[in-house]
Amino acid sequence: MAANSLMDVIGGTPAVWLDRMVAARGLEGRILAKLDYLNPGFSKKDRAARGIIEAAEADGELAPGQTVVELTSGNMGTGLAIVCGLKGYPFVAVMSRGNSVERARMMAALGAEVVLVDQLPGSVPGQVSGGDLAEVDRVAREIVTARGAFRADQFHHAGNTRAHYETTGPEMWADSDRSLTAFVDFAGSGGTYAGTVRALKARSPDLRGYVVEPEGAEALAGRSVLSPDHPIQGGGYAISVLEFLKTCPVDGYLSVSGAAARDAARALAREEGIFGGFSAGANAAAALELLAGPERGGVIGIVICDSGLKYLSTDLWGLD
């Protein structure tokens, strides 16, 4: 049956077992990959975008026709461009120039007004630091004030994590035939991890949840930040406290280097036919590390956060 709106096909994405990758490395256990890059905006953020806007409508935070503004690395902005466009809200995406150009072009094509913010002096294109993100946040706040806009505020709005609690977690549990023993996720806003792990632990209290950060920027794990710049776009901003993780159970922290995330993303494409982005590679690399260590023989859930199509201008898909 055909859907009445693209809104109706957000979520409900398929999931696949990464048995080829696991077997090729001689590991015991299984990894279940939730293919959220198959959402309409090619990322998991479509779920959060719909969740935030619908919650804001229900609570009266968002008035008919009001402008919506949000900072983004590109994925949340794409989801909001779709949701706001379908619902009739003007949308302004504020993004660092350090993010891949494909993301800005996609948001603009979907009707968003895209405001690009220069990186701080010394920053590396393709590597957005916490300082760069703070500058994007400053510009977003100015636009909200100037236009009397609604700030989607993905780092704090409950609609973000609630969307994953109500959809991603239950879907993954069913997809795995109720067999998951662990869940691991690269931390951006923390909304996916917090909502999903709460839903999974409600069904299996012994399930363990792990948060992934970039090597050298493990602020959430309480370590010194030695290298805030890294290529894993969409997270790892060396922020020591994320609102959604304050009261959320975390059983362990892992770090993944940019090179390891890149290698795992390429392996996902070659070995499993999954064309994901940097953070998908980080999740896969972390899950493989867990199967080689504390989760040996277990069943680990991960999310393929976004599409590799959003990184064609980066070195993720080099021809070397």
XYZ file of N, CA, C and O in Angstrom, residues 116-314:
796
model
N 26.220 28.767 6.070
C 27.497 28.115 6.324
C 28.380 29.012 7.182
O 28.546 30.200 6.899
N 28.946 28.439 8.224
C 29.755 29.183 9.192
C 31.217 28.794 9.029
O 31.562 27.609 9.006
N 32.074 29.791 8.917
C 33.507 29.543 8.771
C 34.056 28.801 9.985
O 33.630 29.031 11.130
N 35.013 27.909 9.746
C 35.687 27.230 10.842
C 36.627 28.198 11.559
O 36.999 29.245 11.024
N 37.012 27.839 12.760
C 37.957 28.645 13.518
C 39.332 28.606 12.853
O 39.660 27.646 12.147
N 40.145 29.628 13.054
C 41.495 29.621 12.479
C 42.260 28.366 12.897
O 42.241 27.968 14.060
N 42.878 27.734 11.932
C 43.648 26.533 12.214
C 42.865 25.246 12.109
O 43.444 24.148 12.161
N 41.539 25.326 11.964
C 40.724 24.124 11.826
C 40.945 23.494 10.456
O 41.298 24.165 9.488
N 40.722 22.191 10.385
C 40.954 21.433 9.158
C 39.627 21.142 8.480
O 38.704 20.625 9.121
N 39.470 21.469 7.205
C 38.233 21.117 6.488
C 37.970 19.615 6.588
O 38.881 18.807 6.455
N 36.711 19.282 6.868
C 36.350 17.877 7.043
C 36.511 17.382 8.465
O 36.151 16.252 8.779
N 37.078 18.245 9.342
C 37.272 17.865 10.732
C 36.712 18.969 11.620
O 37.386 19.946 11.918
N 35.447 18.805 12.034
C 34.745 19.835 12.796
C 34.970 19.616 14.290
O 34.598 18.579 14.832
N 35.575 20.590 14.941
C 35.885 20.485 16.363
C 34.742 21.024 17.218
O 33.784 21.610 16.712
N 34.876 20.829 18.537
C 33.896 21.396 19.449
C 33.857 22.914 19.359
O 32.799 23.534 19.494
N 35.012 23.533 19.114
C 35.057 24.982 18.947
C 34.309 25.437 17.707
O 33.597 26.452 17.728
N 34.456 24.684 16.618
C 33.708 24.985 15.400
C 32.208 24.879 15.658
O 31.417 25.715 15.206
N 31.813 23.820 16.387
C 30.389 23.625 16.689
C 29.855 24.767 17.545
O 28.721 25.220 17.348
N 30.664 25.244 18.490
C 30.237 26.359 19.338
C 29.981 27.615 18.507
O 29.050 28.386 18.783
N 30.794 27.825 17.482
C 30.598 28.971 16.610
C 29.310 28.817 15.793
O 28.564 29.783 15.596
N 29.024 27.619 15.343
C 27.761 27.351 14.628
C 26.578 27.611 15.553
O 25.567 28.209 15.150
N 26.699 27.178 16.807
C 25.632 27.390 17.783
C 25.394 28.876 18.013
O 24.244 29.329 18.122
N 26.467 29.654 18.079
C 26.332 31.102 18.275
C 25.541 31.734 17.133
O 24.633 32.542 17.365
N 25.872 31.363 15.915
C 25.171 31.917 14.759
C 23.710 31.469 14.756
O 22.805 32.263 14.470
N 23.465 30.216 15.111
C 22.085 29.716 15.154
C 21.256 30.502 16.164
O 20.096 30.855 15.896
N 21.835 30.798 17.316
C 21.119 31.562 18.339
C 20.782 32.971 17.839
O 19.684 33.482 18.113
N 21.700 33.573 17.134
C 21.442 34.910 16.595
C 20.277 34.891 15.611
O 19.426 35.788 15.619
N 20.223 33.884 14.767
C 19.150 33.786 13.775
C 17.807 33.533 14.460
O 16.782 34.107 14.081
N 17.802 32.704 15.484
C 16.564 32.430 16.226
C 16.012 33.720 16.813
O 14.813 34.013 16.709
N 16.877 34.513 17.417
C 16.444 35.778 18.023
C 15.959 36.758 16.961
O 14.902 37.385 17.116
N 16.715 36.877 15.892
C 16.380 37.860 14.859
C 15.063 37.534 14.153
O 14.323 38.442 13.766
N 14.748 36.251 14.011
C 13.569 35.855 13.248
C 12.411 35.359 14.107
O 11.380 34.958 13.578
N 12.577 35.380 15.414
C 11.529 34.860 16.280
C 11.225 33.407 15.962
O 10.073 32.971 15.943
N 12.287 32.639 15.723
C 12.153 31.270 15.238
C 12.074 30.255 16.375
O 12.391 30.551 17.532
N 11.675 29.051 16.014
C 11.703 27.913 16.933
C 13.023 27.185 16.740
O 13.395 26.831 15.631
N 13.758 26.974 17.835
C 15.022 26.249 17.780
C 14.753 24.768 18.003
O 14.267 24.356 19.058
N 15.078 23.947 17.015
C 14.820 22.507 17.141
C 15.670 21.881 18.244
O 15.247 20.932 18.909
N 16.888 22.376 18.454
C 17.728 22.052 19.613
C 17.886 20.547 19.829
O 17.508 20.003 20.863
N 18.480 19.894 18.854
C 18.611 18.435 18.903
C 19.427 17.936 20.091
O 19.279 16.775 20.492
N 20.279 18.784 20.680
C 21.085 18.348 21.820
C 20.301 18.333 23.137
O 20.786 17.793 24.132
N 19.093 18.938 23.129
C 18.330 19.021 24.375
C 16.852 18.655 24.241
O 16.235 18.277 25.242
N 16.270 18.772 23.066
C 14.836 18.566 22.939
C 14.474 17.087 23.122
O 15.024 16.209 22.451
N 13.530 16.834 24.023
C 13.160 15.453 24.360
C 12.608 14.677 23.170
O 12.650 13.434 23.154
N 12.099 15.379 22.152
C 11.573 14.700 20.988
C 12.620 13.888 20.244
O 12.286 12.929 19.542
N 13.887 14.254 20.397
C 14.977 13.529 19.752
C 15.094 12.121 20.329
O 14.894 11.126 19.637
N 15.425 12.044 21.603
C 15.642 10.726 22.206
C 14.349 9.914 22.278
O 14.363 8.687 22.167
N 13.194 10.594 22.425
C 11.918 9.881 22.476
C 11.638 9.139 21.176
O 11.102 8.028 21.178
N 12.032 9.753 20.048
C 11.814 9.102 18.756
C 12.542 7.762 18.691
O 12.007 6.771 18.172
N 13.756 7.709 19.228
C 14.524 6.459 19.192
C 14.023 5.468 20.239
O 14.085 4.250 20.019
N 13.523 5.984 21.360
C 12.921 5.103 22.373
C 11.663 4.424 21.831
O 11.422 3.242 22.080
N 10.897 5.186 21.068
C 9.622 4.658 20.569
C 9.755 3.869 19.277
O 8.880 3.055 18.960
N 10.822 4.085 18.509
C 10.940 3.407 17.216
C 12.215 2.579 17.063
O 12.149 1.360 16.882
N 13.388 3.203 17.157
C 14.629 2.489 16.866
C 14.844 1.296 17.793
O 15.153 0.184 17.338
N 14.703 1.520 19.100
C 14.922 0.439 20.059
C 13.988 -0.737 19.861
O 14.443 -1.883 19.708
N 12.666 -0.511 19.856
C 11.744 -1.626 19.640
C 11.955 -2.332 18.305
O 11.858 -3.565 18.220
N 12.268 -1.568 17.265
C 12.509 -2.184 15.952
C 13.731 -3.102 15.996
O 13.704 -4.224 15.478
N 14.816 -2.640 16.622
C 16.027 -3.450 16.675
C 15.816 -4.720 17.488
O 16.334 -5.792 17.146
N 15.058 -4.611 18.563
C 14.778 -5.783 19.385
C 13.996 -6.817 18.579
O 14.326 -8.013 18.589
N 13.001 -6.374 17.841
C 12.228 -7.285 17.001
C 13.071 -7.821 15.845
O 13.011 -9.010 15.512
N 13.871 -6.941 15.226
C 14.722 -7.354 14.111
C 15.677 -8.474 14.514
O 16.020 -9.338 13.697
N 16.154 -8.441 15.758
C 17.122 -9.429 16.237
C 16.454 -10.681 16.773
O 17.150 -11.570 17.279
N 15.138 -10.754 16.657
C 14.366 -11.849 17.258
C 14.638 -11.912 18.758
O 14.809 -12.984 19.341
N 14.725 -10.710 19.362
C 14.880 -10.545 20.811
C 16.170 -11.189 21.332
O 16.195 -11.736 22.428
N 17.245 -11.092 20.537
C 18.488 -11.770 20.920
C 19.638 -10.828 21.260
O 20.718 -11.285 21.636
N 19.461 -9.502 21.130
C 20.571 -8.579 21.377
C 21.087 -8.677 22.813
O 20.306 -8.742 23.767
N 22.402 -8.656 22.937
C 23.020 -8.630 24.266
C 23.757 -7.315 24.520
O 24.167 -7.041 25.648
N 23.945 -6.508 23.446
C 24.644 -5.229 23.604
C 24.237 -4.291 22.471
O 23.796 -4.722 21.404
N 24.414 -3.000 22.742
C 24.183 -1.963 21.732
C 25.321 -0.971 21.831
O 25.734 -0.588 22.933
N 25.846 -0.531 20.674
C 26.959 0.421 20.673
C 26.663 1.510 19.662
O 26.140 1.239 18.570
N 26.977 2.786 20.026
C 26.649 3.882 19.125
C 27.634 5.032 19.289
O 28.012 5.401 20.405
N 28.031 5.608 18.148
C 28.885 6.791 18.117
C 28.083 7.996 18.606
O 26.974 8.236 18.129
N 28.632 8.754 19.537
C 27.885 9.830 20.185
C 27.951 11.125 19.402
O 29.028 11.679 19.167
N 26.782 11.627 18.976
C 26.648 12.962 18.410
C 25.924 13.808 19.439
O 26.536 14.342 20.361
N 24.605 13.879 19.326
C 23.805 14.522 20.365
C 23.575 13.573 21.539
O 23.234 14.003 22.638
N 23.750 12.275 21.303
C 23.466 11.265 22.323
C 22.033 10.782 22.282
O 21.665 9.873 23.027
N 21.213 11.373 21.416
C 19.801 11.020 21.364
C 19.539 9.602 20.909
O 18.687 8.900 21.468
N 20.269 9.141 19.897
C 20.072 7.777 19.402
C 20.461 6.761 20.465
O 19.717 5.825 20.749
N 21.650 6.953 21.053
C 22.098 6.022 22.077
C 21.116 5.963 23.238
O 20.660 4.889 23.642
N 20.781 7.134 23.799
C 19.958 7.178 25.005
C 18.576 6.560 24.775
O 18.109 5.737 25.574
N 17.914 6.958 23.688
C 16.580 6.429 23.443
C 16.593 4.949 23.139
O 15.760 4.179 23.644
N 17.552 4.518 22.322
C 17.609 3.112 21.921
C 17.988 2.207 23.077
O 17.367 1.161 23.294
N 19.013 2.588 23.836
C 19.454 1.698 24.907
C 18.413 1.607 26.016
O 18.235 0.539 26.634
N 17.687 2.692 26.270
C 16.624 2.615 27.274
C 15.532 1.638 26.832
O 15.021 0.841 27.639
N 15.161 1.705 25.566
C 14.135 0.802 25.054
C 14.613 -0.646 25.106
O 13.841 -1.566 25.451
N 15.869 -0.873 24.771
C 16.397 -2.237 24.776
C 16.532 -2.783 26.196
O 16.209 -3.948 26.462
N 17.005 -1.945 27.123
C 17.153 -2.401 28.503
C 15.795 -2.642 29.167
O 15.686 -3.463 30.091
N 14.766 -1.935 28.697
C 13.421 -2.192 29.224
C 12.956 -3.595 28.848
O 12.135 -4.197 29.556
N 13.489 -4.111 27.749
C 13.126 -5.451 27.283
C 14.109 -6.510 27.760
O 13.744 -7.688 27.887
N 15.350 -6.106 28.015
C 16.391 -7.028 28.476
C 17.334 -6.268 29.404
O 18.319 -5.667 28.956
N 17.048 -6.265 30.706
C 17.824 -5.451 31.659
C 19.320 -5.745 31.667
O 20.114 -4.866 32.014
N 19.719 -6.941 31.274
C 21.136 -7.295 31.287
C 21.875 -6.830 30.037
O 23.103 -6.959 29.966
N 21.155 -6.309 29.050
C 21.805 -5.818 27.836
C 22.752 -4.683 28.198
O 22.435 -3.835 29.028
N 23.901 -4.640 27.553
C 24.914 -3.635 27.859
C 24.974 -2.583 26.747
O 24.890 -2.912 25.563
N 25.156 -1.333 27.159
C 25.233 -0.228 26.209
C 26.605 0.426 26.239
O 27.151 0.692 27.317
N 27.151 0.679 25.044
C 28.481 1.274 24.914
C 28.413 2.538 24.063
O 27.758 2.562 23.026
N 29.137 3.566 24.512
C 29.223 4.834 23.781
C 30.580 4.911 23.089
O 31.615 4.614 23.706
N 30.576 5.321 21.816
C 31.805 5.417 21.029
C 32.186 6.881 20.824
O 31.330 7.719 20.512
N 33.465 7.182 20.994
C 34.013 8.512 20.733
C 35.252 8.378 19.853
O 35.857 7.303 19.765
N 35.665 9.470 19.199
C 36.888 9.415 18.405
C 38.123 9.304 19.292
O 38.168 9.874 20.382
N 39.107 8.590 18.833
C 40.368 8.488 19.551
C 40.978 9.874 19.722
O 41.051 10.658 18.780
N 41.348 10.189 20.939
C 41.934 11.491 21.239
C 40.935 12.552 21.640
O 41.319 13.661 22.000
N 39.647 12.216 21.559
C 38.594 13.177 21.929
C 37.563 12.503 22.814
O 36.360 12.710 22.671
N 38.037 11.704 23.752
C 37.140 10.894 24.591
C 36.699 11.661 25.833
O 36.942 11.249 26.966
N 36.034 12.796 25.624
C 35.616 13.651 26.735
C 34.536 13.001 27.582
O 34.519 13.142 28.806
N 33.598 12.305 26.945
C 32.512 11.665 27.697
C 33.045 10.578 28.628
O 32.486 10.337 29.701
N 34.143 9.959 28.222
C 34.758 8.920 29.043
C 35.604 9.513 30.163
O 36.164 8.772 30.974
N 35.693 10.858 30.204
C 36.432 11.517 31.261
C 37.926 11.621 31.012
O 38.697 11.902 31.943
N 38.346 11.427 29.755
C 39.768 11.490 29.447
C 40.141 12.865 28.908
O 39.295 13.608 28.437
N 41.425 13.171 28.958
C 41.910 14.442 28.423
C 41.742 14.461 26.908
O 41.985 13.453 26.239
N 41.316 15.599 26.386
C 41.127 15.736 24.940
C 42.462 16.136 24.325
O 42.949 17.249 24.519
N 43.060 15.223 23.572
C 44.366 15.443 22.973
C 44.264 15.805 21.494
O 45.157 16.459 20.953
N 43.176 15.370 20.857
C 43.031 15.616 19.415
C 41.556 15.858 19.092
O 40.842 14.931 18.693
N 41.076 17.101 19.252
C 39.650 17.376 19.032
C 39.233 17.314 17.569
O 38.054 17.188 17.266
N 40.192 17.403 16.644
C 39.875 17.353 15.214
C 39.963 15.907 14.724
O 40.942 15.213 14.985
N 38.949 15.473 13.993
C 38.909 14.103 13.481
C 37.945 14.078 12.299
O 37.115 14.976 12.144
N 38.002 13.050 11.463
C 37.171 13.024 10.258
C 35.777 12.427 10.441
O 35.006 12.399 9.476
N 35.439 11.964 11.637
C 34.151 11.286 11.827
C 33.071 12.346 12.043
O 32.763 12.736 13.176
N 32.490 12.824 10.956
C 31.542 13.932 11.017
C 30.237 13.517 11.703
O 29.811 12.378 11.634
N 29.628 14.490 12.382
C 28.339 14.252 13.024
C 28.420 13.938 14.498
O 27.404 13.654 15.133
N 29.599 14.007 15.088
C 29.716 13.714 16.514
C 31.156 13.812 16.965
O 32.032 14.267 16.230
N 31.404 13.348 18.197
C 32.753 13.382 18.729
C 33.299 14.783 18.876
O 34.460 15.050 18.540
N 32.476 15.690 19.402
C 32.859 17.096 19.491
C 33.658 17.430 20.740
O 33.845 18.600 21.064
N 34.103 16.397 21.464
C 34.878 16.596 22.697
C 34.078 17.387 23.729
O 34.625 18.201 24.468
N 32.775 17.169 23.759
C 31.908 17.762 24.771
C 31.831 16.789 25.941
O 31.510 15.610 25.761
N 32.145 17.266 27.152
C 32.253 16.352 28.295
C 30.901 15.918 28.847
O 30.809 14.879 29.507
N 29.857 16.706 28.605
C 28.527 16.369 29.119
C 27.497 16.518 28.002
O 27.398 17.583 27.384
N 26.758 15.458 27.735
C 25.628 15.505 26.824
C 24.356 15.335 27.636
O 24.256 14.416 28.457
N 23.386 16.199 27.415
C 22.161 16.208 28.215
C 21.506 14.830 28.260
O 21.079 14.358 29.321
N 21.423 14.158 27.115
C 20.708 12.883 27.055
C 21.433 11.756 27.789
O 20.835 10.734 28.113
N 22.727 11.933 28.045
C 23.493 10.875 28.706
C 23.626 11.082 30.217
O 24.157 10.219 30.906
N 23.134 12.210 30.713
C 23.285 12.512 32.143
C 22.678 11.437 33.029
O 23.246 11.066 34.059
N 21.507 10.964 32.668
C 20.810 9.968 33.493
C 20.625 8.657 32.738
O 19.817 7.828 33.139
N 21.384 8.491 31.671
C 21.234 7.302 30.833
C 22.296 6.259 31.200
O 23.458 6.612 31.410
N 21.933 4.989 31.268
C 22.930 3.967 31.608
C 23.958 3.771 30.501
O 23.612 3.595 29.338
N 25.237 3.839 30.879
C 26.341 3.559 29.963
C 27.223 2.514 30.635
O 27.757 2.743 31.717
N 27.371 1.370 30.002
C 28.143 0.280 30.593
C 29.611 0.325 30.206
O 30.431 -0.375 30.807
N 29.940 1.129 29.201
C 31.336 1.236 28.801
C 31.527 2.247 27.692
O 30.577 2.613 26.993
N 32.752 2.725 27.551
C 33.116 3.682 26.504
C 34.213 3.068 25.635
O 35.107 2.372 26.137
N 34.138 3.344 24.349
C 35.160 2.894 23.421
C 35.635 4.065 22.583
O 34.882 5.021 22.374
N 36.862 3.983 22.089
C 37.361 4.996 21.173
C 37.740 4.337 19.850
O 38.211 3.192 19.822
N 37.503 5.069 18.762
C 37.805 4.579 17.419
C 38.558 5.676 16.687
O 38.138 6.839 16.697
N 39.656 5.337 16.044
C 40.409 6.325 15.283
C 39.709 6.613 13.964
O 38.887 5.825 13.480
N 40.041 7.766 13.379
C 39.485 8.085 12.074
C 39.848 7.039 11.043
O 39.029 6.661 10.198
N 41.083 6.532 11.115
C 41.521 5.510 10.166
C 40.731 4.220 10.338
O 40.339 3.575 9.350
N 40.473 3.820 11.585
C 39.712 2.598 11.837
C 38.277 2.740 11.359
O 37.697 1.798 10.798
N 37.689 3.918 11.582
C 36.328 4.153 11.106
C 36.278 4.113 9.584
O 35.351 3.540 8.982
N 37.287 4.704 8.931
C 37.364 4.704 7.475
C 37.503 3.276 6.939
O 36.802 2.863 6.004
N 38.382 2.509 7.556
C 38.602 1.136 7.101
C 37.340 0.287 7.268
O 37.000 -0.526 6.393
N 36.642 0.471 8.387
C 35.437 -0.320 8.623
C 34.313 0.075 7.679
O 33.537 -0.776 7.220
N 34.210 1.376 7.366
C 33.194 1.821 6.409
C 33.461 1.217 5.036
O 32.533 0.766 4.340
N 34.718 1.184 4.643
C 35.069 0.579 3.361
C 34.808 -0.919 3.374
O 34.364 -1.498 2.379
N 35.067 -1.559 4.522
C 34.805 -2.995 4.640
C 33.305 -3.285 4.580
O 32.880 -4.283 3.977
N 32.505 -2.415 5.187
C 31.046 -2.582 5.097
C 30.602 -2.582 3.636
O 29.748 -3.381 3.234
N 31.181 -1.682 2.851
C 30.809 -1.595 1.437
C 31.271 -2.827 0.661
O 30.493 -3.425 -0.096
N 32.522 -3.215 0.847
C 33.084 -4.340 0.075
C 32.495 -5.686 0.482
O 32.170 -6.505 -0.366
N 32.371 -5.896 1.789
C 32.027 -7.221 2.288
C 30.535 -7.436 2.483
O 30.056 -8.576 2.406
N 29.793 -6.342 2.761
C 28.368 -6.493 3.049
C 27.478 -5.715 2.085
O 26.255 -5.823 2.162
N 28.072 -4.908 1.200
C 27.278 -4.117 0.258
C 26.556 -2.953 0.899
O 25.606 -2.416 0.328
N 27.025 -2.521 2.085
C 26.392 -1.426 2.820
C 27.218 -0.164 2.617
O 28.367 -0.079 3.062
N 26.641 0.834 1.942
C 27.374 2.061 1.605
C 27.067 3.130 2.643
O 26.244 4.019 2.433
N 27.721 3.013 3.789
C 27.492 3.940 4.891
C 28.571 4.992 4.996
O 29.532 5.017 4.227
N 28.420 5.880 5.978
C 29.351 6.970 6.197
C 30.372 6.674 7.277
O 30.501 5.539 7.760
N 31.093 7.722 7.691
C 32.150 7.591 8.688
C 31.637 7.023 10.015
O 32.266 6.145 10.612
N 30.502 7.557 10.521
C 30.018 7.107 11.829
C 29.532 5.666 11.780
O 29.647 4.938 12.771
N 29.015 5.231 10.626
C 28.655 3.817 10.469
C 29.902 2.957 10.590
O 29.895 1.892 11.229
N 31.007 3.438 9.994
C 32.267 2.727 10.127
C 32.745 2.681 11.565
O 33.258 1.659 12.035
N 32.575 3.796 12.289
C 32.969 3.832 13.699
C 32.164 2.818 14.506
O 32.713 2.103 15.368
N 30.871 2.738 14.238
C 30.025 1.776 14.954
C 30.430 0.339 14.656
O 30.499 -0.507 15.556
N 30.695 0.055 13.374
C 31.087 -1.304 12.998
C 32.438 -1.667 13.616
O 32.621 -2.789 14.125
N 33.388 -0.733 13.582
C 34.703 -0.991 14.158
C 34.593 -1.267 15.662
O 35.255 -2.169 16.192
N 33.755 -0.486 16.346
C 33.570 -0.674 17.786
C 32.923 -2.015 18.089
O 33.312 -2.712 19.033
N 31.935 -2.404 17.289
C 31.262 -3.682 17.513
C 32.227 -4.847 17.302
O 32.216 -5.829 18.066
N 33.065 -4.760 16.276
C 34.055 -5.812 16.044
C 35.040 -5.889 17.205
O 35.431 -6.986 17.639
N 35.426 -4.731 17.726
C 36.331 -4.698 18.881
C 35.682 -5.356 20.093
O 36.341 -6.089 20.849
N 34.402 -5.116 20.279
C 33.702 -5.725 21.409
C 33.621 -7.246 21.271
O 33.792 -7.979 22.253
N 33.371 -7.733 20.049
C 33.307 -9.178 19.849
C 34.672 -9.834 20.073
O 34.746 -11.019 20.416
N 35.736 -9.055 19.865
C 37.080 -9.571 20.110
C 37.459 -9.488 21.586
O 38.501 -10.028 21.986
N 36.619 -8.807 22.377
C 36.923 -8.607 23.786
C 35.774 -8.950 24.701
O 35.352 -10.108 24.766
N 35.221 -7.950 25.401
C 34.240 -8.224 26.463
C 32.903 -8.790 25.994
O 32.175 -9.365 26.800
N 32.560 -8.631 24.716
C 31.282 -9.156 24.224
C 31.474 -10.366 23.312
O 30.624 -10.666 22.474
N 32.566 -11.082 23.496
C 32.828 -12.276 22.681
C 31.644 -13.245 22.751
O 31.160 -13.587 23.832
N 31.161 -13.648 21.570
C 30.039 -14.572 21.499
C 28.688 -13.906 21.638
O 27.657 -14.586 21.565
N 28.661 -12.592 21.807
C 27.411 -11.880 22.006
C 26.739 -11.469 20.708
O 27.189 -11.788 19.595
N 25.641 -10.737 20.854
C 24.869 -10.237 19.718
C 24.756 -8.723 19.884
O 24.065 -8.247 20.791
N 25.425 -7.966 19.023
C 25.568 -6.523 19.191
C 24.779 -5.785 18.123
O 24.883 -6.098 16.932
N 24.022 -4.785 18.536
C 23.273 -3.953 17.610
C 24.002 -2.654 17.322
O 24.578 -2.045 18.229
N 24.013 -2.252 16.040
C 24.567 -0.954 15.645
C 23.608 -0.294 14.664
O 22.713 -0.949 14.119
N 23.816 0.994 14.439
C 23.027 1.737 13.457
C 23.949 2.203 12.333
O 25.038 2.706 12.593
N 23.519 1.993 11.099
C 24.202 2.585 9.951
C 23.608 3.977 9.812
O 22.525 4.167 9.266
N 24.324 4.957 10.353
C 23.751 6.275 10.639
C 23.384 7.069 9.393
O 22.352 7.743 9.367
N 24.255 7.030 8.373
C 23.947 7.777 7.163
C 24.621 7.148 5.952
O 25.334 6.139 6.065
N 24.398 7.747 4.796
C 24.847 7.181 3.535
C 26.242 7.652 3.139
O 26.609 8.810 3.355
N 26.987 6.759 2.520
C 28.289 7.121 1.997
C 28.227 8.157 0.891
O 29.232 8.805 0.577
N 27.034 8.341 0.303
C 26.870 9.358 -0.734
C 27.147 10.760 -0.204
O 27.448 11.666 -0.980
N 27.051 10.934 1.121
C 27.264 12.253 1.709
C 28.739 12.552 1.937
O 29.088 13.602 2.476
N 29.621 11.640 1.503
C 31.045 11.799 1.770
C 31.900 11.645 0.510
O 33.094 11.391 0.603
N 31.296 11.799 -0.642
C 32.047 11.603 -1.878
C 33.148 12.639 -2.068
O 34.118 12.397 -2.797
N 33.007 13.796 -1.433
C 34.043 14.830 -1.550
C 35.135 14.677 -0.499
O 36.089 15.448 -0.473
N 35.025 13.679 0.365
C 36.025 13.441 1.406
C 36.946 12.295 0.994
O 36.783 11.692 -0.068
